[in-house]
mmCIF file of C-alpha atoms and ligand atoms in Angstrom:
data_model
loop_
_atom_site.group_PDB
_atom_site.id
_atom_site.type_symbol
_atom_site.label_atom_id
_atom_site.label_comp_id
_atom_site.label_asym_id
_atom_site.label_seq_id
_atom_site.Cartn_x
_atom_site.Cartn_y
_atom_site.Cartn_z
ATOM 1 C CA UNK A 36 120.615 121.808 77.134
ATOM 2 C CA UNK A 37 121.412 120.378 80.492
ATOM 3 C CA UNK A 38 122.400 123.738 82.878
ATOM 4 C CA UNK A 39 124.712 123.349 85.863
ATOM 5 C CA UNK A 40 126.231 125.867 88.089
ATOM 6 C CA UNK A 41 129.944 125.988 87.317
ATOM 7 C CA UNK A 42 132.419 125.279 90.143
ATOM 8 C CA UNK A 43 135.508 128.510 91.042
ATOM 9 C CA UNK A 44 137.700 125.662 89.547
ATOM 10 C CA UNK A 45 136.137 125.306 86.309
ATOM 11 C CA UNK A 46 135.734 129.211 86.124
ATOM 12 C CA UNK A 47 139.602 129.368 86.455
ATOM 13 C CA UNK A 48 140.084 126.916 84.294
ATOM 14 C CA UNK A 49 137.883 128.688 81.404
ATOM 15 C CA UNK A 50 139.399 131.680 82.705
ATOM 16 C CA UNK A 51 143.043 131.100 82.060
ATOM 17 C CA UNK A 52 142.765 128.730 78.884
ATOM 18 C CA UNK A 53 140.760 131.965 77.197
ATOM 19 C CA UNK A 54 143.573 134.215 78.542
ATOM 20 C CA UNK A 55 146.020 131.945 77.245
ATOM 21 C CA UNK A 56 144.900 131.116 73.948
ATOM 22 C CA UNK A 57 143.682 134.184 72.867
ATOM 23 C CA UNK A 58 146.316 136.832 73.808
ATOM 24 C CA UNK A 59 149.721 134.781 72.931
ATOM 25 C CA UNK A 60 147.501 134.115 69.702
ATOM 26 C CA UNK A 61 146.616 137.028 68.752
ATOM 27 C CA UNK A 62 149.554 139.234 69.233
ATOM 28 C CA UNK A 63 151.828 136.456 67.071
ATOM 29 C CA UNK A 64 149.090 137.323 64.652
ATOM 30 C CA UNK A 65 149.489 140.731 64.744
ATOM 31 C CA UNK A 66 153.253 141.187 64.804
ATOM 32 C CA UNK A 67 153.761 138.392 61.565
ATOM 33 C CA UNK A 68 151.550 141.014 59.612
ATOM 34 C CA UNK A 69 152.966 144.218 60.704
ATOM 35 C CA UNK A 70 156.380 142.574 59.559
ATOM 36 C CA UNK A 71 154.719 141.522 56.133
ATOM 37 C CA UNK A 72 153.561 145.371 56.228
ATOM 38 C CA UNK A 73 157.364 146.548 57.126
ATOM 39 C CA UNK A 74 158.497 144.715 54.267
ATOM 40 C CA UNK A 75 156.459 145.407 52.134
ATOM 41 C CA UNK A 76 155.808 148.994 51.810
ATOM 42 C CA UNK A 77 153.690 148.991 48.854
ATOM 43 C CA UNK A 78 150.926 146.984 50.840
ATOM 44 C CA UNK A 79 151.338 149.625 53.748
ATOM 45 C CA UNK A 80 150.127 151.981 51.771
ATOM 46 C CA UNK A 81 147.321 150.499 50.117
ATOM 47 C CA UNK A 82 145.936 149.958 53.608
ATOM 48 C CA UNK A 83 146.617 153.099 54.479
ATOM 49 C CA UNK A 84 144.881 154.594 51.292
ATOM 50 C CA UNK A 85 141.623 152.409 52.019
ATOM 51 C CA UNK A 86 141.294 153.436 55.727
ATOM 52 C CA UNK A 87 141.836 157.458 54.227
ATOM 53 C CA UNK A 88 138.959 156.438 52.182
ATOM 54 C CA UNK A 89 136.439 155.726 55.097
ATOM 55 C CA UNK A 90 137.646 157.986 57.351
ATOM 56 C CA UNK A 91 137.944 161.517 58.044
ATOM 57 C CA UNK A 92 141.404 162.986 58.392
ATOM 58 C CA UNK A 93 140.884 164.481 61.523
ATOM 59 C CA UNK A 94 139.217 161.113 62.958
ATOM 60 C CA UNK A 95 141.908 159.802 65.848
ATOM 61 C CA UNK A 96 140.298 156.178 66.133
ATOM 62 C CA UNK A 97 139.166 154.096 63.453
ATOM 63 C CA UNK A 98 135.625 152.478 65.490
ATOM 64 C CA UNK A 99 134.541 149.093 65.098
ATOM 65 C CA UNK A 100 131.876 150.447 62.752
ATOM 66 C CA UNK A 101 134.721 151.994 60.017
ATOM 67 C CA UNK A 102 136.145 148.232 59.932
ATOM 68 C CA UNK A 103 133.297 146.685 57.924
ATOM 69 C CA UNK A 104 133.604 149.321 55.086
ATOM 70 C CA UNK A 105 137.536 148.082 55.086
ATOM 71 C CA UNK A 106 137.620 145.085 52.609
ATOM 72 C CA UNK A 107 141.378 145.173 52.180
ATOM 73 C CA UNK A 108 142.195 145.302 55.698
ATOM 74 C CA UNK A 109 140.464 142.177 55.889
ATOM 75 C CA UNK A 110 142.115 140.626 53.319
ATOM 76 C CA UNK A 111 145.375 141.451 55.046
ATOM 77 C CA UNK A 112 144.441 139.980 58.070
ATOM 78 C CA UNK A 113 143.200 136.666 56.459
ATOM 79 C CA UNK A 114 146.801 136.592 54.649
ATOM 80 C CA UNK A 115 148.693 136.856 57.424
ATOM 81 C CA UNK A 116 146.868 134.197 58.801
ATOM 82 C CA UNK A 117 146.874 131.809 56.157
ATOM 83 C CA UNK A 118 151.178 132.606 55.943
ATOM 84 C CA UNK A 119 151.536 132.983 59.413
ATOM 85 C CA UNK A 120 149.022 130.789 61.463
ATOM 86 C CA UNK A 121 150.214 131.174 65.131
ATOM 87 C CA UNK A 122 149.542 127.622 65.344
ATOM 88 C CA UNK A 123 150.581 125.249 62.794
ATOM 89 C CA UNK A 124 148.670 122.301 64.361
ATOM 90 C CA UNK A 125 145.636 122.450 66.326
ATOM 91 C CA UNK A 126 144.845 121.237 69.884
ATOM 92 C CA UNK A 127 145.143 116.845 69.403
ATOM 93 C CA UNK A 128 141.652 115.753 68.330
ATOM 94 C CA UNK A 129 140.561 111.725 68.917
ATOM 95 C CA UNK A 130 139.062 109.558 66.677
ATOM 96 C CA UNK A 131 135.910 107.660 68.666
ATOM 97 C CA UNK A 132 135.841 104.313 66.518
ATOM 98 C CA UNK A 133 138.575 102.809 64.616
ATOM 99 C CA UNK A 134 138.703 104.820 61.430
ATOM 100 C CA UNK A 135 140.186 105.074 58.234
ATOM 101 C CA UNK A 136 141.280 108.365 56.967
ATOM 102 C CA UNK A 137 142.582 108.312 53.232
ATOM 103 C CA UNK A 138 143.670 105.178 53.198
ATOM 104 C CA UNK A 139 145.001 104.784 56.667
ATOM 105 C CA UNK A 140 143.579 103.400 59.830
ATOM 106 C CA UNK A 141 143.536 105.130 63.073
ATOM 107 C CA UNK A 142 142.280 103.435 66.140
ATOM 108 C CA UNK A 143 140.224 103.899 68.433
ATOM 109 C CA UNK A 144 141.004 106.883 70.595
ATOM 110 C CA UNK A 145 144.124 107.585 68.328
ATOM 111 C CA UNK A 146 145.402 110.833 68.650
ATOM 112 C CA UNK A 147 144.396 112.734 65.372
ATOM 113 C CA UNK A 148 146.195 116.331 64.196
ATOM 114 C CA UNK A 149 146.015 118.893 61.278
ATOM 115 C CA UNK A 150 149.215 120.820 59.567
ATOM 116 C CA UNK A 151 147.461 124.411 59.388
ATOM 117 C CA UNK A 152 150.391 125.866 58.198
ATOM 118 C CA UNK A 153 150.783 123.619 55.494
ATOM 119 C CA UNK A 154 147.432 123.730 54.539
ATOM 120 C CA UNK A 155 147.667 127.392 53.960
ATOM 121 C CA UNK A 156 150.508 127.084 52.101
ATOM 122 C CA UNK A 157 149.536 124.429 49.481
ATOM 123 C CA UNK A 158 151.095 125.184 46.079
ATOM 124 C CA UNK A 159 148.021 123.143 44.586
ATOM 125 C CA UNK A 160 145.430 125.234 46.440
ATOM 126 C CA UNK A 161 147.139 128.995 46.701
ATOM 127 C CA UNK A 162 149.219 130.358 43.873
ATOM 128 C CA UNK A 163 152.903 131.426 45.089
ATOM 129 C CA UNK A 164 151.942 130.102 48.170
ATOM 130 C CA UNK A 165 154.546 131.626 50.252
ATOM 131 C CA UNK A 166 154.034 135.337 49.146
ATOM 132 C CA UNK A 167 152.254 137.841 51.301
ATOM 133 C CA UNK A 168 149.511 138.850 48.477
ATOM 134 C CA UNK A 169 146.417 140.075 50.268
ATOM 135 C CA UNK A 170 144.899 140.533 46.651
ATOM 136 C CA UNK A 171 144.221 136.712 46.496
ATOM 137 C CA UNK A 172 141.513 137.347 48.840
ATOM 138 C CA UNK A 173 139.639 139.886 47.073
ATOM 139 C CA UNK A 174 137.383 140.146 43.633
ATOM 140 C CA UNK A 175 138.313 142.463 41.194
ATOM 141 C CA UNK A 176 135.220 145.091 42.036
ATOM 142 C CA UNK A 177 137.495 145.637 45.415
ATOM 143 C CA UNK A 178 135.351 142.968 47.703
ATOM 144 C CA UNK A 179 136.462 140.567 49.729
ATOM 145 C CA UNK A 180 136.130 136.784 47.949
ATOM 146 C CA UNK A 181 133.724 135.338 50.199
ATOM 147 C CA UNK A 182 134.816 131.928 48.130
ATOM 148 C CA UNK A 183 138.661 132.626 49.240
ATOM 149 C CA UNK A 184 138.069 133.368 53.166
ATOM 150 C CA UNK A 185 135.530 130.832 54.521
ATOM 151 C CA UNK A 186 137.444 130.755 57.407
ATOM 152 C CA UNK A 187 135.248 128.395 59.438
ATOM 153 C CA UNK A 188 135.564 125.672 56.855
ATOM 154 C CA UNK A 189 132.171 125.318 56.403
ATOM 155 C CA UNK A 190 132.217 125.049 52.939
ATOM 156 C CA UNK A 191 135.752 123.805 51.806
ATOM 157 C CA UNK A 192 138.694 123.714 53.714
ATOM 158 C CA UNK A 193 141.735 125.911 52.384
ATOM 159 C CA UNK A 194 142.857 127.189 55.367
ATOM 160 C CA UNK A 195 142.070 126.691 59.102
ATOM 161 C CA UNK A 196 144.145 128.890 61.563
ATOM 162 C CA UNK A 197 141.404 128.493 63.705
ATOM 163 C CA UNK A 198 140.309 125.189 63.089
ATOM 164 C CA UNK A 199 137.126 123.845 62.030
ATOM 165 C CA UNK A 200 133.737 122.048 62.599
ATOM 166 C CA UNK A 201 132.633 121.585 66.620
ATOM 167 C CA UNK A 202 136.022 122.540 68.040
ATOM 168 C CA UNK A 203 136.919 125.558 65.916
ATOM 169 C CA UNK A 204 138.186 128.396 67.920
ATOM 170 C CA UNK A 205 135.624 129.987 69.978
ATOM 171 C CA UNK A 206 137.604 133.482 69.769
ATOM 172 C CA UNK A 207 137.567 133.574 66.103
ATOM 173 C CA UNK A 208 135.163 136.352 65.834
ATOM 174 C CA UNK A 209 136.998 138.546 68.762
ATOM 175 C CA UNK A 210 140.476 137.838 67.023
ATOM 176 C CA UNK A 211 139.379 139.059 63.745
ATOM 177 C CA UNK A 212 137.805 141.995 65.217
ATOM 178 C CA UNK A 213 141.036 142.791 67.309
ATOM 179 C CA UNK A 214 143.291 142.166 64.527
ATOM 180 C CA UNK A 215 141.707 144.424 62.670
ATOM 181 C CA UNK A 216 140.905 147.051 64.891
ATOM 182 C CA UNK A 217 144.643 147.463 66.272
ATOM 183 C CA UNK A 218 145.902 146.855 62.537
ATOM 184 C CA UNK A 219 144.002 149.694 61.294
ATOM 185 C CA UNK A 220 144.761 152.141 64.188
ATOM 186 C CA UNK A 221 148.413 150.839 64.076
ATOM 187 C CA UNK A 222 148.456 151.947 59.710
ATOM 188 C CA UNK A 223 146.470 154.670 60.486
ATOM 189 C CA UNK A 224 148.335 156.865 63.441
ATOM 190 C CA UNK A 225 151.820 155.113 62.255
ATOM 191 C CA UNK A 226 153.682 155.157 59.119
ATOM 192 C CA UNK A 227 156.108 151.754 59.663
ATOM 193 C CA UNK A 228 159.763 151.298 58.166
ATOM 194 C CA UNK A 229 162.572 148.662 58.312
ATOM 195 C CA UNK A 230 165.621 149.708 60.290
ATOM 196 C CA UNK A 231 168.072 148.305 57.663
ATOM 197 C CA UNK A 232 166.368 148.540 53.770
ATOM 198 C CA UNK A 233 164.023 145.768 53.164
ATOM 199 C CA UNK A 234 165.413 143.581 55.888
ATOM 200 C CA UNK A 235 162.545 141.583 57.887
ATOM 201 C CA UNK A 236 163.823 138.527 58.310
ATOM 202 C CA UNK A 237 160.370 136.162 58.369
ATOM 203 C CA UNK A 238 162.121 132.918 60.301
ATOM 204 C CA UNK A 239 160.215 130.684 62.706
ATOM 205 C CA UNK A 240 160.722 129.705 66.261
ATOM 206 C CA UNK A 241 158.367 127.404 67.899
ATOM 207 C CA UNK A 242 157.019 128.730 71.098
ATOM 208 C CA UNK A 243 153.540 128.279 72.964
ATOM 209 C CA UNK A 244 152.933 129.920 69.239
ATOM 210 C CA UNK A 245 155.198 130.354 66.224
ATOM 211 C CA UNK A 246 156.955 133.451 66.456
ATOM 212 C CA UNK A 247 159.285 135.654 64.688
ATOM 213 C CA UNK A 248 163.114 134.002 65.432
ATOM 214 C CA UNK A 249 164.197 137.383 65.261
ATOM 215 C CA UNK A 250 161.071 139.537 66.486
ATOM 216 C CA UNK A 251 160.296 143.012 64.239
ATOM 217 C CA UNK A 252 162.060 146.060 64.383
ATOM 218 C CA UNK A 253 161.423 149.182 62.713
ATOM 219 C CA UNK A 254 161.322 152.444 62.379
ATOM 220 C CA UNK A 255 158.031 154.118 63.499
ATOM 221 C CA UNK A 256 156.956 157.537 62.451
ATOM 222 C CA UNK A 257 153.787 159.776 63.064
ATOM 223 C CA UNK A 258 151.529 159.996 59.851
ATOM 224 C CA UNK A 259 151.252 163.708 58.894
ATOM 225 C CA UNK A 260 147.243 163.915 58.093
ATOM 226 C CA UNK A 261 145.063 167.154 58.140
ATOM 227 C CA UNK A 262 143.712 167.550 61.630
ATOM 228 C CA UNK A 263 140.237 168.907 61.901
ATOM 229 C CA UNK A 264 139.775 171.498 64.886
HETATM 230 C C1 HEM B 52 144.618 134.954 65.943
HETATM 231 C C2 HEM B 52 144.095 134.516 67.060
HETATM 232 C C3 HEM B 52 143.731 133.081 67.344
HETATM 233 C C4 HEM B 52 144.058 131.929 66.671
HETATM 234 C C5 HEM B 52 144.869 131.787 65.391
HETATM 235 C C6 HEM B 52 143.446 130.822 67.400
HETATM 236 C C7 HEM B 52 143.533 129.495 67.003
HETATM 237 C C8 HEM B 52 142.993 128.441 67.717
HETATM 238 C C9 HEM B 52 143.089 127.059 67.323
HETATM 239 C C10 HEM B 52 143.779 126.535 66.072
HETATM 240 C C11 HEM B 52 142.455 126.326 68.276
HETATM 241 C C12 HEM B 52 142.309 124.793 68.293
HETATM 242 C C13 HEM B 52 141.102 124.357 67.477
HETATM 243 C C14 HEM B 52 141.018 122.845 67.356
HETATM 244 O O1 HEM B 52 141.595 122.150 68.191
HETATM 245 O O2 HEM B 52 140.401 122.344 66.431
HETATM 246 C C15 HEM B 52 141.965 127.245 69.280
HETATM 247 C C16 HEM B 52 141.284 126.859 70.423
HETATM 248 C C17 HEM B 52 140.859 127.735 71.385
HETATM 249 N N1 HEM B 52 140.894 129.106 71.332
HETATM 250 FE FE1 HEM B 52 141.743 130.223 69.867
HETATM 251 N N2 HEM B 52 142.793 131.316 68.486
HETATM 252 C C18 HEM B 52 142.920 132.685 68.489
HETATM 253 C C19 HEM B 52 142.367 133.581 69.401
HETATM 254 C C20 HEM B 52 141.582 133.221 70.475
HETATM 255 C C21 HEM B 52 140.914 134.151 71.366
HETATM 256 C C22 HEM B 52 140.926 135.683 71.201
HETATM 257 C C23 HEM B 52 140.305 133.400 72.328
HETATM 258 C C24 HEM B 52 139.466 133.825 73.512
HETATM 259 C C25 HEM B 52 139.005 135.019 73.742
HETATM 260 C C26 HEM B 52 140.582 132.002 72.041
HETATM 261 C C27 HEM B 52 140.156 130.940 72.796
HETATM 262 C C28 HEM B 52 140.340 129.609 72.482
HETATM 263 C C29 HEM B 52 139.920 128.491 73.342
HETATM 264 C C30 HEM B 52 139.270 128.587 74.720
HETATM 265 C C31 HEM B 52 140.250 127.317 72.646
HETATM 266 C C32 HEM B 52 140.022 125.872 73.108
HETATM 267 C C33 HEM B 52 138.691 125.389 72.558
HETATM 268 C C34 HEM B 52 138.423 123.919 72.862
HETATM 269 O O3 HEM B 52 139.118 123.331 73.699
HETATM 270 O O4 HEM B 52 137.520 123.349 72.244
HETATM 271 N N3 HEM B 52 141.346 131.936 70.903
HETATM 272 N N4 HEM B 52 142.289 128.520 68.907
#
């Protein structure tokens, strides 16, 4: 690999599209599944029983370490992402040679995208495609289907909030790792309710991302756990 010395310019640049595409990103991410969470209590707790599982009671932070023992709150994640992608296209790709992609030609240089969202939500792919069911993502022994989640589309393509092939996201790994580190902390210290019944209302507005129209409330309340010490 050919090494050069990168110009203050191109730092900035690097600098500010990371910024940019990873926080807006990642906290759309995170408020579409606390809302899925909100309204749907029964999930809430399920996560919350799994992290009481691996942790002690008395345990303030849930560490990167307790996430990988946390198969549910990784199926979460991955649901809310495959329901809620922050982006329902990716950045415009271009085709190098005239091409024909099932059945249709695009020319050279013409601009090429992907509907992520409606990949994700693919009646033929994903049964009730537009329920929040974090089970779909796990085996029945509790584990997470590595079949269901290959998020990278290495294998098949079901899903691809992130992309795929030489252009996938290069946060992936840090925005799973947040999502789930914040998510767990967030179920964990926090028990979450909506302000009015069961009232989230899950509409769209397109922004840099695709955010809640009407952006989550709810009522938030310490968890009572036994404190050690
Ligand atoms: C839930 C969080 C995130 C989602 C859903 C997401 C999704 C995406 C998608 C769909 C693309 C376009 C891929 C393509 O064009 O094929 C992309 C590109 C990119 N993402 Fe993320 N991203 C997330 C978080 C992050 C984070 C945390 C960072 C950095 C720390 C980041 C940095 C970037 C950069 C720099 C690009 C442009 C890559 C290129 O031009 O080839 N993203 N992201």
């Amino acid at each position: 690999m050919r090494r050069e010395s990168l110009k203050k310019e191109k730092w900035l640049v690097y600098a500010q599209s990371f910024s940019m595409q990873g926080t807006d990103t990642t906290s759309t991410a995170l408020q579409w599944i606390m809302a899925n969470l909100v309204k749907h209590p029964r999930i809430q707790e399920k996560l919350f029983e799994e992290i009481q599982g691996v942790v002690d009671a008395g345990q303030e932070e849930i560490r990167e370490d307790d996430l990988h023992k946390m198969p549910y709150l990784k199926a979460v994640v991955l649901e809310g992402l495959r329901r809620h992608p922050p982006g329902h296209f990716v950045l415009p790709h271009a085709v190098t040679q005239d091409t024909i992609l099932d059945g249709f030609r695009v020319p050279k240089n013409g601009s090429v995208n992907f509907m992520v969202a409606e990949m994700g939500w693919d009646a033929k792919v994903w049964e009730d495609p537009m329920m929040f069911k974090p089970e779909r993502f796990m085996n029945s022994d509790n584990s997470i289907d590595v079949e269901a989640f290959d998020i990278t589309g290495s294998k098949e393509i079901k899903m691809m909030p992130f992309g795929a092939g030489r252009r996938i996201c290069p946060g992936y790994g840090l925005a799973m790792l947040h999502l789930e580190y914040f998510l767990a902390n967030l179920i964990w210290d926090f028990k979450w309710v909506a302000v009015d019944g069961d009232s989230v209302d899950l509409s769209e507005k397109q922004e840099f991302t695709v955010v809640m129209k009407n952006p989550l409330e709810a009522l938030v309340s310490r968890r009572e756990r036994a404190r050690v010490g």
